[in-house]
């Protein structure tokens, strides 16, 4: 005799759900080295799929069309890296001078702290040393994330090629897993998932180009050295929520401090980046990035933080499109529709308790009126 979870008391249902979530999180953490590159590959394969379909319509063989699409992607990425590398080489030529200027500023800052707060330089060095020792774990996690990212880069081409090659096989599997009467829901989920992920990734790329242009223009007008390099790095860091924006501002401020006298340029950089962040958060992201990924701000923040705890920087990138896919699925399943509404950005004007109470009051009044 089978026992349905729905027929059990609430505490049994909640315990079963909690146990399932704990088991799922444990599996995701243990298999991160496999699942993270696979998730990135799936998103990029969906992004390249329209180009592959177009080439196949032109009677290009499937394998060759996939190879051409991946070649276009690799050329684009290589061009971006070449541009950044030329800027980095110019930065490296001035590195000795910048290090000397930074050392002079550090000495002046230590002398100011000693004269103002009475803390001698030896104690300051000890405080800095203790802070660096306490941050070793954070640095280790960061390096681990960088190494994991390098692993992703080497595995991505293989995964992308195979996912595009076996696309039809995977889609047929998803249809056959569910009953035939659910084929329309499955088709809608697949179609909307593809559209949401394509819109999200393309939107991120467009946003990154616009932010890089605005950053570089602002830094050039302020006369900050290596403005283009710092502007592009800031746009890339901007893809990392919260932490990336802070680092993006600190880099040009530090460069202006090292290369210029006074503090007017630093203040100008901070003001310019605040304006750029305002434009990005209130115009670019809602209209370009979030046009198909309709997730409210609260759930977005929670998803990013959970993604960071789960998979680090990679999890922060993957969290929003993953939650968007979950919302698409939740909206198609009756029992999960409340969760889909919770993730969405439609804010109701009245809560359900009030509407149910008013409805019950109307039902109670109608029989009296009939009498």
PDB file of N, CA, C and O in Angstrom, residues 176 193 242 252 332:
ATOM      1  N   UNK A 176       9.782  12.439 -22.941  1.00  0.00           N
ATOM      2  CA  UNK A 176       9.395  11.064 -22.640  1.00  0.00           C
ATOM      3  C   UNK A 176       9.328  10.787 -21.137  1.00  0.00           C
ATOM      4  O   UNK A 176       8.631   9.867 -20.705  1.00  0.00           O
ATOM      5  N   UNK A 193      12.301  28.764 -20.956  1.00  0.00           N
ATOM      6  CA  UNK A 193      13.635  28.660 -20.363  1.00  0.00           C
ATOM      7  C   UNK A 193      14.697  29.108 -21.358  1.00  0.00           C
ATOM      8  O   UNK A 193      15.607  29.884 -21.028  1.00  0.00           O
ATOM      9  N   UNK A 242      27.164  43.321  -5.791  1.00  0.00           N
ATOM     10  CA  UNK A 242      27.590  43.884  -4.509  1.00  0.00           C
ATOM     11  C   UNK A 242      29.112  44.010  -4.405  1.00  0.00           C
ATOM     12  O   UNK A 242      29.645  45.105  -4.457  1.00  0.00           O
ATOM     13  N   UNK A 252      40.000  52.558  -9.583  1.00  0.00           N
ATOM     14  CA  UNK A 252      40.354  53.888 -10.124  1.00  0.00           C
ATOM     15  C   UNK A 252      40.644  54.911  -9.033  1.00  0.00           C
ATOM     16  O   UNK A 252      41.458  55.819  -9.242  1.00  0.00           O
ATOM     17  N   UNK A 332       4.136  26.618 -13.983  1.00  0.00           N
ATOM     18  CA  UNK A 332       3.432  25.630 -14.794  1.00  0.00           C
ATOM     19  C   UNK A 332       2.865  24.469 -13.968  1.00  0.00           C
ATOM     20  O   UNK A 332       2.166  23.620 -14.500  1.00  0.00           O
TER      21      UNK A 332
END
